[in-house]
Amino acid sequence: MHIRIVRYAIKIGYDGSHFNGFAMQPGKKTVEGEILKRLIKTKMIENRKQCKFQYAARTDKGVSAFGNVIALNAKVNPAKVLQGMDDIWVTGYAIVEKNFNPRHASYKIYRYYLPNEGYDVEKIKKAAELFEGEHDFSSFARKDSRNTRRKIYRVEVKERKAGEVIKIDFIAPSFLWNQVRRMVAALAAVGKERASIEDIKEALNGKRVNFGLMEARNLVLLDVIYDIKFKRILPGQLAVKKEIYKDAFDYISNATHSWNVGFRKSVE
């Protein structure tokens, strides 16, 4: 009996602090390397080339993702064998056309979590508006980058109720390498009055300005959007991690130190 080979798009998330980036590197633990290792070990595929493995975003070392997308050809749904991996989780899948390439997305959403260390949030919001539209982002890219013109649909700056963290979302069809981290560095400089809104205007008008580079660990690829519908999966592993991190934050912020008091009273 002939078993039809189907192309699958799989939405994945991962904790970037446990990997040396997404793309395969000899002798290093990467997201792509761990996924391919699992697929080959379970005989889901023979090798990378045979299954036409592709991905939406090549995130750097330390960068996490909630909704990166991989695509490959397989006889059965690969999402099943990828569930339960350490620090990688499947959040959805879709059957797609044979020529589907995850790099050709409608747009991507990156979010940077900026610890609020006395920033002027209103100034950051005003500066963020300057990035919207099409600009030459040469000041926010490597010096050897060729085509540095990019279009950004929207930049949203949100502050958590307690004010400890500023969340900055960047929505665009594509980004230059390290572009988001450099833009956040510029916004942070404005928020601390180390740079002005005029400095960002000049940088977007061709003047070379170095605002620095923010650390990778606070950057997350939030989602990659296509004109296709993914069947959602809620990974149990992620639900457990959510509770662990929530309890850790509550404990550190003294919200649940009463556990200790309550336990001690019960045994005294």
CSV table of C-alpha atoms in Angstrom, one decimal:
chain,number,residue,atom,x,y,z
A,1,MET,CA,0.0,0.0,0.0
A,2,HIS,CA,1.4,3.4,-1.0
A,3,ILE,CA,1.6,5.9,2.0
A,4,ARG,CA,1.3,9.5,0.9
A,5,ILE,CA,4.0,11.9,2.0
A,6,VAL,CA,2.6,15.1,3.4
A,7,ARG,CA,4.3,18.4,4.2
A,8,TYR,CA,3.7,19.6,7.7
A,9,ALA,CA,4.2,23.0,9.2
A,10,ILE,CA,4.8,22.7,13.0
A,11,LYS,CA,4.7,25.6,15.4
A,12,ILE,CA,7.3,25.3,18.2
A,13,GLY,CA,8.5,27.1,21.2
A,14,TYR,CA,11.8,26.7,23.1
A,15,ASP,CA,13.8,28.1,26.0
A,16,GLY,CA,16.7,29.8,24.3
A,17,SER,CA,18.9,29.8,27.4
A,18,HIS,CA,19.5,26.1,26.9
A,19,PHE,CA,20.7,26.3,23.3
A,20,ASN,CA,23.5,27.7,21.2
A,21,GLY,CA,21.0,29.3,18.9
A,22,PHE,CA,18.5,27.7,16.5
A,23,ALA,CA,20.6,26.6,13.5
A,24,MET,CA,22.8,23.5,13.6
A,25,GLN,CA,26.5,23.9,14.6
A,26,PRO,CA,29.0,21.1,14.9
A,27,GLY,CA,29.6,20.0,18.5
A,28,LYS,CA,27.0,22.4,19.9
A,29,LYS,CA,23.4,21.9,21.2
A,30,THR,CA,21.0,23.8,19.0
A,31,VAL,CA,17.2,23.7,18.5
A,32,GLU,CA,17.4,22.5,15.0
A,33,GLY,CA,20.0,19.9,15.9
A,34,GLU,CA,17.9,18.5,18.7
A,35,ILE,CA,14.7,18.3,16.6
A,36,LEU,CA,16.5,16.5,13.7
A,37,LYS,CA,18.1,14.1,16.2
A,38,ARG,CA,14.7,13.2,17.6
A,39,LEU,CA,13.1,12.8,14.1
A,40,ILE,CA,16.0,10.6,12.9
A,41,LYS,CA,16.1,8.5,16.1
A,42,THR,CA,12.3,7.8,15.8
A,43,LYS,CA,12.8,6.9,12.1
A,44,MET,CA,10.4,9.7,11.2
A,45,ILE,CA,12.9,11.0,8.6
A,46,GLU,CA,16.2,9.7,7.1
A,47,ASN,CA,18.1,13.0,7.1
A,48,ARG,CA,17.6,16.8,6.8
A,49,LYS,CA,17.8,17.0,3.0
A,50,GLN,CA,15.4,14.0,2.4
A,51,CYS,CA,12.5,15.6,4.3
A,52,LYS,CA,13.2,19.2,3.0
A,53,PHE,CA,13.5,20.6,6.5
A,54,GLN,CA,13.0,24.4,6.6
A,55,TYR,CA,12.4,27.0,9.4
A,56,ALA,CA,10.9,30.5,9.7
A,57,ALA,CA,13.5,32.2,11.9
A,58,ARG,CA,17.1,31.5,12.8
A,59,THR,CA,17.2,32.8,16.3
A,60,ASP,CA,20.5,33.6,18.0
A,61,LYS,CA,22.0,32.0,21.2
A,62,GLY,CA,19.9,32.9,24.2
A,63,VAL,CA,16.8,34.0,22.2
A,64,SER,CA,13.6,32.1,23.0
A,65,ALA,CA,10.5,31.5,20.9
A,66,PHE,CA,6.8,30.9,21.6
A,67,GLY,CA,5.9,30.5,17.9
A,68,ASN,CA,8.7,29.7,15.5
A,69,VAL,CA,7.7,27.4,12.6
A,70,ILE,CA,9.5,24.4,11.0
A,71,ALA,CA,8.3,22.5,7.9
A,72,LEU,CA,9.2,19.0,6.7
A,73,ASN,CA,7.8,16.2,4.6
A,74,ALA,CA,6.7,13.0,6.4
A,75,LYS,CA,4.4,10.1,6.2
A,76,VAL,CA,2.8,10.7,9.6
A,77,ASN,CA,2.4,13.8,11.7
A,78,PRO,CA,5.9,14.6,13.2
A,79,ALA,CA,4.3,16.8,15.9
A,80,LYS,CA,3.6,13.6,18.0
A,81,VAL,CA,7.2,12.5,18.3
A,82,LEU,CA,8.4,16.1,19.0
A,83,GLN,CA,6.2,16.4,22.1
A,84,GLY,CA,7.9,15.9,25.4
A,85,MET,CA,11.4,17.1,24.3
A,86,ASP,CA,13.5,18.9,26.9
A,87,ASP,CA,13.1,22.7,26.6
A,88,ILE,CA,11.3,22.4,23.2
A,89,TRP,CA,7.5,22.2,22.9
A,90,VAL,CA,5.0,21.9,20.1
A,91,THR,CA,2.1,24.4,20.1
A,92,GLY,CA,0.4,23.6,16.8
A,93,TYR,CA,0.6,22.0,13.4
A,94,ALA,CA,-1.0,22.3,9.9
A,95,ILE,CA,-0.9,20.3,6.7
A,96,VAL,CA,0.4,22.6,4.0
A,97,GLU,CA,1.2,22.8,0.2
A,98,LYS,CA,4.3,20.8,-1.0
A,99,ASN,CA,6.1,24.1,-1.9
A,100,PHE,CA,5.4,25.7,1.5
A,101,ASN,CA,8.5,27.6,2.8
A,102,PRO,CA,8.1,28.9,6.4
A,103,ARG,CA,10.5,31.8,5.6
A,104,HIS,CA,7.7,33.3,3.5
A,105,ALA,CA,5.6,34.6,6.3
A,106,SER,CA,3.0,37.4,6.3
A,107,TYR,CA,4.8,38.9,9.3
A,108,LYS,CA,6.7,38.0,12.5
A,109,ILE,CA,6.3,39.3,16.0
A,110,TYR,CA,9.2,39.8,18.3
A,111,ARG,CA,8.9,40.9,21.9
A,112,TYR,CA,11.6,42.3,24.1
A,113,TYR,CA,11.2,42.2,27.9
A,114,LEU,CA,12.9,45.3,29.2
A,115,PRO,CA,13.4,45.4,33.0
A,116,ASN,CA,12.1,48.8,34.1
A,117,GLU,CA,15.1,50.4,35.8
A,118,GLY,CA,13.8,53.9,36.0
A,119,TYR,CA,13.0,54.5,32.3
A,120,ASP,CA,10.8,57.3,31.0
A,121,VAL,CA,8.2,55.0,29.4
A,122,GLU,CA,6.4,57.9,27.6
A,123,LYS,CA,9.7,58.9,25.9
A,124,ILE,CA,10.2,55.3,24.9
A,125,LYS,CA,6.7,55.2,23.4
A,126,LYS,CA,7.3,58.4,21.4
A,127,ALA,CA,10.6,57.1,20.1
A,128,ALA,CA,9.2,53.7,19.2
A,129,GLU,CA,6.7,55.4,16.7
A,130,LEU,CA,9.7,56.5,14.6
A,131,PHE,CA,10.6,52.9,13.7
A,132,GLU,CA,7.2,52.3,12.1
A,133,GLY,CA,7.1,52.5,8.3
A,134,GLU,CA,9.9,51.8,5.8
A,135,HIS,CA,13.3,53.1,6.7
A,136,ASP,CA,17.0,52.5,6.1
A,137,PHE,CA,18.0,50.5,9.3
A,138,SER,CA,21.8,50.5,8.6
A,139,SER,CA,22.4,51.9,12.1
A,140,PHE,CA,20.6,48.9,13.5
A,141,ALA,CA,22.4,46.2,11.4
A,142,ARG,CA,25.9,44.8,10.9
A,143,LYS,CA,28.2,47.1,9.0
A,144,ASP,CA,28.5,44.5,6.2
A,145,SER,CA,24.7,44.1,5.7
A,146,ARG,CA,23.8,44.8,2.1
A,147,ASN,CA,20.1,45.6,1.9
A,148,THR,CA,19.2,47.5,5.1
A,149,ARG,CA,15.8,48.8,4.1
A,150,ARG,CA,13.0,47.2,6.1
A,151,LYS,CA,9.3,47.9,6.7
A,152,ILE,CA,8.0,47.8,10.2
A,153,TYR,CA,4.2,47.6,10.5
A,154,ARG,CA,4.0,48.4,14.2
A,155,VAL,CA,5.9,48.9,17.4
A,156,GLU,CA,3.9,48.5,20.6
A,157,VAL,CA,5.2,49.5,24.1
A,158,LYS,CA,3.3,48.1,27.1
A,159,GLU,CA,4.0,48.3,30.8
A,160,ARG,CA,2.9,45.7,33.2
A,161,LYS,CA,0.6,46.9,36.0
A,162,ALA,CA,3.3,46.7,38.7
A,163,GLY,CA,5.7,48.5,36.3
A,164,GLU,CA,8.6,46.1,36.8
A,165,VAL,CA,8.8,45.1,33.1
A,166,ILE,CA,8.3,47.0,29.8
A,167,LYS,CA,7.2,44.8,26.9
A,168,ILE,CA,8.1,46.1,23.4
A,169,ASP,CA,6.6,44.3,20.4
A,170,PHE,CA,8.0,44.6,16.9
A,171,ILE,CA,5.8,43.5,14.0
A,172,ALA,CA,7.2,43.2,10.5
A,173,PRO,CA,7.6,40.9,7.5
A,174,SER,CA,11.3,40.5,8.1
A,175,PHE,CA,14.2,41.7,10.3
A,176,LEU,CA,17.9,42.2,9.9
A,177,TRP,CA,20.3,40.3,12.1
A,178,ASN,CA,20.2,41.8,15.7
A,179,GLN,CA,17.9,44.6,14.5
A,180,VAL,CA,15.4,44.2,17.3
A,181,ARG,CA,18.1,44.2,20.0
A,182,ARG,CA,19.7,47.3,18.5
A,183,MET,CA,16.4,49.1,18.3
A,184,VAL,CA,15.6,48.3,21.9
A,185,ALA,CA,19.1,49.6,22.9
A,186,ALA,CA,18.2,52.9,21.2
A,187,LEU,CA,14.8,53.1,23.0
A,188,ALA,CA,16.5,52.3,26.3
A,189,ALA,CA,19.0,55.1,25.7
A,190,VAL,CA,16.2,57.5,25.0
A,191,GLY,CA,14.3,56.3,28.1
A,192,LYS,CA,17.4,57.0,30.3
A,193,GLU,CA,18.1,60.3,28.4
A,194,ARG,CA,21.5,59.0,27.1
A,195,ALA,CA,20.2,59.7,23.6
A,196,SER,CA,17.4,61.8,22.1
A,197,ILE,CA,14.5,61.2,19.7
A,198,GLU,CA,16.5,63.4,17.3
A,199,ASP,CA,19.4,60.8,17.4
A,200,ILE,CA,17.0,58.1,16.3
A,201,LYS,CA,15.6,60.3,13.5
A,202,GLU,CA,19.2,61.0,12.3
A,203,ALA,CA,20.0,57.3,12.4
A,204,LEU,CA,17.0,56.4,10.3
A,205,ASN,CA,18.0,59.2,7.8
A,206,GLY,CA,21.4,57.6,7.0
A,207,LYS,CA,23.7,58.9,9.8
A,208,ARG,CA,25.7,56.0,11.4
A,209,VAL,CA,24.8,55.9,15.1
A,210,ASN,CA,25.8,53.1,17.5
A,211,PHE,CA,23.2,52.7,20.2
A,212,GLY,CA,24.7,49.4,21.4
A,213,LEU,CA,23.1,45.9,21.6
A,214,MET,CA,20.7,44.6,24.3
A,215,GLU,CA,21.2,41.1,25.7
A,216,ALA,CA,19.6,38.2,23.9
A,217,ARG,CA,18.0,36.4,26.8
A,218,ASN,CA,15.1,38.9,27.1
A,219,LEU,CA,14.1,38.6,23.4
A,220,VAL,CA,11.4,36.2,22.3
A,221,LEU,CA,10.1,35.3,18.9
A,222,LEU,CA,6.4,35.6,19.9
A,223,ASP,CA,4.8,34.3,16.7
A,224,VAL,CA,5.1,33.9,12.9
A,225,ILE,CA,1.9,34.5,11.0
A,226,TYR,CA,0.7,32.9,7.8
A,227,ASP,CA,-2.5,32.7,5.9
A,228,ILE,CA,-3.0,29.1,7.2
A,229,LYS,CA,-4.8,27.8,10.3
A,230,PHE,CA,-2.8,25.8,12.8
A,231,LYS,CA,-4.4,23.1,15.0
A,232,ARG,CA,-3.4,24.2,18.4
A,233,ILE,CA,-1.8,22.0,21.0
A,234,LEU,CA,-1.4,22.9,24.7
A,235,PRO,CA,1.8,21.1,25.8
A,236,GLY,CA,1.6,19.7,29.4
A,237,GLN,CA,5.3,20.4,29.9
A,238,LEU,CA,4.7,24.1,29.3
A,239,ALA,CA,1.8,24.2,31.7
A,240,VAL,CA,4.0,22.7,34.4
A,241,LYS,CA,6.8,25.3,33.7
A,242,LYS,CA,4.2,28.1,33.9
A,243,GLU,CA,3.3,27.0,37.4
A,244,ILE,CA,6.9,26.6,38.5
A,245,TYR,CA,7.9,30.0,37.3
A,246,LYS,CA,4.8,31.6,38.8
A,247,ASP,CA,5.5,30.0,42.2
A,248,ALA,CA,9.1,31.0,41.9
A,249,PHE,CA,8.2,34.7,41.2
A,250,ASP,CA,5.6,34.7,44.0
A,251,TYR,CA,8.1,33.2,46.5
A,252,ILE,CA,10.9,35.6,45.6
A,253,SER,CA,8.6,38.6,45.8
A,254,ASN,CA,7.6,37.5,49.3
A,255,ALA,CA,4.0,36.8,48.2
A,256,THR,CA,4.1,33.2,49.4
A,257,HIS,CA,6.6,33.1,52.2
A,258,SER,CA,3.5,32.3,54.3
A,259,TRP,CA,4.0,28.7,53.2
A,260,ASN,CA,7.0,28.6,55.5
A,261,VAL,CA,5.2,30.2,58.4
A,262,GLY,CA,2.1,28.0,57.9
A,263,PHE,CA,4.2,24.8,57.8
A,264,ARG,CA,6.3,25.7,60.8
A,265,LYS,CA,3.1,26.4,62.8
A,266,SER,CA,1.6,23.1,61.8
A,267,VAL,CA,4.6,21.1,63.1
A,268,GLU,CA,5.3,23.1,66.3
